[in-house]
Amino acid sequence: MPLINLPAFSEDLLAEFVARRTERVDTPIIQPAEPFLDIAGEDLRRRIFMTENETGASLCLRPEFTIPVCLRHIESATGTPKRYSYLGEVFRQRREGGSEFYQAGIEDLGDINISAADARIIGDAVGILSRLLPGRQLAVTLGDQAVFEAVVQALGLPLGWQKRLTHAFGNMAQLEALLARLVSPQFVTGLDDQVASLLNSGDEDALVKHIDETMQATGYSTNASRSPAEIARRLKEKLILAEIRLDDAAFAVLQEFLSLQVPLTNASAALAGFADAAGFKLGNALARFDGRVAALANAGVDISMVEYRAAFGRPLDYYTGLVFEIGVEGSDSVLVGGGRFDKLMTFLGAKERIPAVGFSLWLDRIDAARAA
């Protein structure tokens, strides 16, 4: 059945998908909620529309296409490389605009040449948007989660803090709040006196026993998703992490990195200079970054339109490397967003690691840009 209320440029968009040798797929509107709740991230979780089936299993209206397309690929057991395209409705609450709208995009799965695949997907996004907005000057913002993770690791922070900061990448307000806690540690408050005493004593067996007894007495144990031992471990970790302090010099280095914002043509030199000055060894992350820049140039992408921002990320937890957004020069409206998500396929049940990269087009915003 043909989709209604599609933008007038939809035929041009579908022609682009065919020309770029993608297989168009559709996925059910009603989706299992668990993958989105577990993987997609807090920003999306609080925007989705939830429901249940007759057995009580959590379902949701399709809030985006990446996870459903990846699940479909796993279920169909087709090989890779594989390039999928999609065009259909998604449902989620937005700060502006309706909660039911159309998205389209491409998911590029299984190409082990990471740099080439990254360059191709950016080239696809720029090429399609250029056709839909002829004569408009585009602006691409590029970030790299892997480079950020390498910098955080080089700071020597405990793994727990590395995970916290990585999880916050792309949400500047959350990242700044975490950094403020690292500079000025705050003691954990609100703990039961006996729990606090057992934590301070280091008697882990006694702590586990106390938590178990409390859970049994309150009836919480029947519905608990975590065991007493896991709760004790998390409390202990929380107490340790709360006492970690990032010294002023290390904080200044991290702030310097997050302030980097340069044209992509200068980004490799800027990152190398930062690493040398900080005494950080970011070899693999920088090598992959440089390889992507070279691949973009080889693919014919005009890299003069691309700006690198070290603090730039996207509010979905499954991104692992490249992240990017595209708009029209002089406008704040994001028309395309995408990135690399190499861990997502195994999280969703794939038996082997499948590298993946893709992007989504916001069709209502593109329609508004065409009208303008």
XYZ file of C-alpha atoms in Angstrom, residues 99-330:
232
model
C 5.364 12.866 17.032
C 4.610 10.892 13.849
C 6.880 11.679 10.913
C 8.787 10.147 8.020
C 12.446 9.191 7.996
C 14.608 7.645 5.302
C 18.172 6.463 5.286
C 20.855 3.933 4.450
C 22.492 1.283 6.650
C 25.802 -0.073 5.285
C 26.628 -3.400 6.944
C 29.690 -5.621 6.825
C 32.341 -3.644 4.930
C 35.623 -4.328 6.741
C 37.302 -1.343 5.055
C 36.193 1.074 7.763
C 37.647 4.248 6.256
C 36.168 3.566 2.822
C 32.748 2.737 4.279
C 32.759 5.900 6.420
C 33.669 8.007 3.385
C 31.034 6.299 1.229
C 28.240 6.870 3.744
C 29.104 10.574 4.127
C 29.317 10.814 0.326
C 25.891 9.168 0.060
C 24.361 11.583 2.568
C 25.909 14.669 0.957
C 25.005 13.492 -2.564
C 21.373 12.756 -1.711
C 20.910 16.013 0.189
C 22.523 17.962 -2.654
C 19.971 16.500 -5.072
C 17.066 17.347 -2.766
C 18.384 20.878 -2.097
C 20.013 21.944 -5.383
C 22.152 25.038 -5.196
C 22.248 25.119 -1.381
C 25.577 25.193 0.428
C 25.763 22.259 2.846
C 27.687 22.116 6.121
C 28.901 18.852 7.672
C 29.815 18.546 11.362
C 31.987 15.529 12.147
C 32.987 13.992 15.472
C 34.728 10.802 16.512
C 33.723 8.882 19.615
C 36.775 6.612 19.337
C 39.156 9.589 19.581
C 37.300 10.882 22.646
C 37.498 7.439 24.275
C 41.247 7.271 23.550
C 41.787 10.658 25.227
C 39.765 9.633 28.297
C 41.725 6.381 28.530
C 45.031 8.262 28.245
C 44.039 10.353 31.285
C 44.395 7.183 33.368
C 40.947 7.336 34.928
C 39.412 4.154 36.399
C 37.355 2.086 33.971
C 34.126 3.077 35.734
C 34.771 6.774 35.087
C 35.827 6.056 31.510
C 32.469 4.351 30.932
C 30.573 7.252 32.503
C 32.290 9.867 30.358
C 31.975 7.791 27.187
C 28.287 7.271 27.885
C 27.831 11.058 28.195
C 29.641 11.873 24.937
C 27.284 13.880 22.745
C 25.361 15.319 25.699
C 27.434 18.353 26.672
C 25.340 19.235 29.740
C 25.710 15.720 31.151
C 29.412 15.625 30.301
C 30.059 18.958 32.019
C 28.182 17.772 35.125
C 30.372 14.660 35.300
C 33.540 16.706 34.847
C 32.435 19.016 37.655
C 32.105 15.960 39.929
C 35.553 14.773 38.877
C 37.142 18.110 39.746
C 35.245 18.462 43.042
C 34.369 14.958 44.316
C 31.170 14.622 46.331
C 30.728 11.993 48.997
C 27.976 9.434 48.462
C 24.977 10.363 50.609
C 21.660 8.745 51.420
C 23.070 5.349 52.335
C 21.635 3.318 55.213
C 23.930 3.683 58.251
C 24.656 -0.041 58.416
C 25.334 -0.227 54.671
C 27.707 2.741 54.922
C 29.471 1.106 57.881
C 29.881 -2.214 56.055
C 31.167 -0.448 52.947
C 33.753 1.442 54.976
C 34.816 -1.731 56.804
C 35.484 -3.560 53.550
C 33.618 -6.663 54.770
C 32.007 -7.598 51.464
C 30.494 -10.892 52.696
C 28.726 -9.125 55.547
C 27.488 -6.425 53.152
C 26.052 -9.024 50.743
C 24.373 -10.829 53.646
C 22.831 -7.593 54.931
C 21.517 -6.637 51.493
C 20.085 -10.129 51.002
C 18.316 -10.033 54.362
C 16.908 -6.573 53.627
C 15.623 -7.688 50.239
C 14.001 -10.753 51.769
C 12.371 -8.741 54.545
C 10.923 -6.135 52.162
C 9.844 -8.652 49.530
C 11.982 -6.863 46.972
C 14.004 -9.987 46.121
C 11.166 -11.546 44.111
C 11.227 -8.688 41.601
C 14.907 -7.719 41.770
C 16.840 -7.629 38.521
C 20.171 -7.672 40.401
C 21.504 -10.092 42.976
C 22.665 -8.954 46.448
C 26.277 -9.600 45.366
C 25.868 -7.391 42.291
C 24.226 -4.624 44.304
C 27.096 -4.770 46.819
C 29.646 -4.611 44.003
C 27.932 -1.600 42.425
C 27.727 0.228 45.765
C 31.417 -0.403 46.373
C 32.281 0.831 42.877
C 30.114 3.917 43.351
C 31.907 4.731 46.612
C 35.344 4.318 45.021
C 34.474 6.380 41.944
C 33.016 9.153 44.094
C 36.420 9.618 45.736
C 38.370 9.922 42.456
C 39.592 13.394 41.634
C 40.870 14.630 38.289
C 43.808 16.946 38.970
C 43.816 20.461 37.542
C 46.416 19.712 34.863
C 44.515 16.684 33.535
C 41.247 18.631 33.621
C 42.834 21.437 31.601
C 44.064 18.915 29.014
C 40.582 17.421 28.650
C 39.036 20.876 28.366
C 41.568 21.768 25.686
C 40.640 18.654 23.714
C 36.897 19.319 23.969
C 37.424 22.872 22.706
C 39.006 21.709 19.433
C 36.888 22.912 16.501
C 38.670 23.144 13.168
C 38.069 22.552 9.444
C 38.554 18.875 8.633
C 41.516 19.758 6.419
C 43.358 20.899 9.577
C 41.941 18.336 12.006
C 44.624 15.632 11.695
C 47.409 18.127 12.407
C 45.430 19.662 15.302
C 44.851 16.249 16.918
C 48.471 15.190 16.444
C 49.651 18.470 17.974
C 47.299 18.047 20.926
C 48.487 14.478 21.554
C 52.162 15.488 21.416
C 51.657 18.431 23.787
C 49.681 16.277 26.253
C 52.083 13.359 26.015
C 49.248 11.036 24.965
C 49.642 8.035 22.700
C 46.516 8.033 20.544
C 48.073 6.044 17.696
C 45.265 3.736 16.585
C 42.486 6.297 17.003
C 44.447 8.966 15.114
C 45.441 6.518 12.375
C 41.784 5.641 11.781
C 40.871 9.330 11.799
C 43.579 10.140 9.225
C 42.493 7.172 7.091
C 38.925 8.481 7.009
C 40.041 11.965 5.945
C 42.088 10.474 3.098
C 39.195 8.216 2.071
C 36.805 11.176 1.978
C 39.141 13.036 -0.365
C 39.560 9.938 -2.558
C 35.775 9.494 -2.699
C 35.401 13.000 -4.127
C 33.719 14.528 -1.066
C 34.380 18.258 -0.793
C 36.022 18.237 2.630
C 36.075 22.045 2.715
C 32.420 21.816 3.832
C 33.320 19.546 6.763
C 34.180 20.819 10.249
C 35.611 18.619 12.999
C 34.436 19.236 16.556
C 36.083 17.152 19.259
C 33.095 17.483 21.614
C 30.523 16.569 18.983
C 28.557 13.361 19.450
C 25.036 12.125 18.829
C 22.550 11.157 21.588
C 22.350 7.433 20.792
C 24.381 4.987 22.853
C 25.239 2.583 20.051
C 27.718 4.809 18.186
C 31.351 3.678 18.335
C 33.419 5.882 16.011
C 32.406 8.340 13.305
C 29.416 10.579 14.078
C 28.172 13.327 11.769
C 25.322 15.705 11.018
C 24.539 17.728 7.900
C 22.555 20.906 7.472
C 22.408 23.969 5.273
C 25.102 26.612 5.787
C 23.759 29.304 8.112
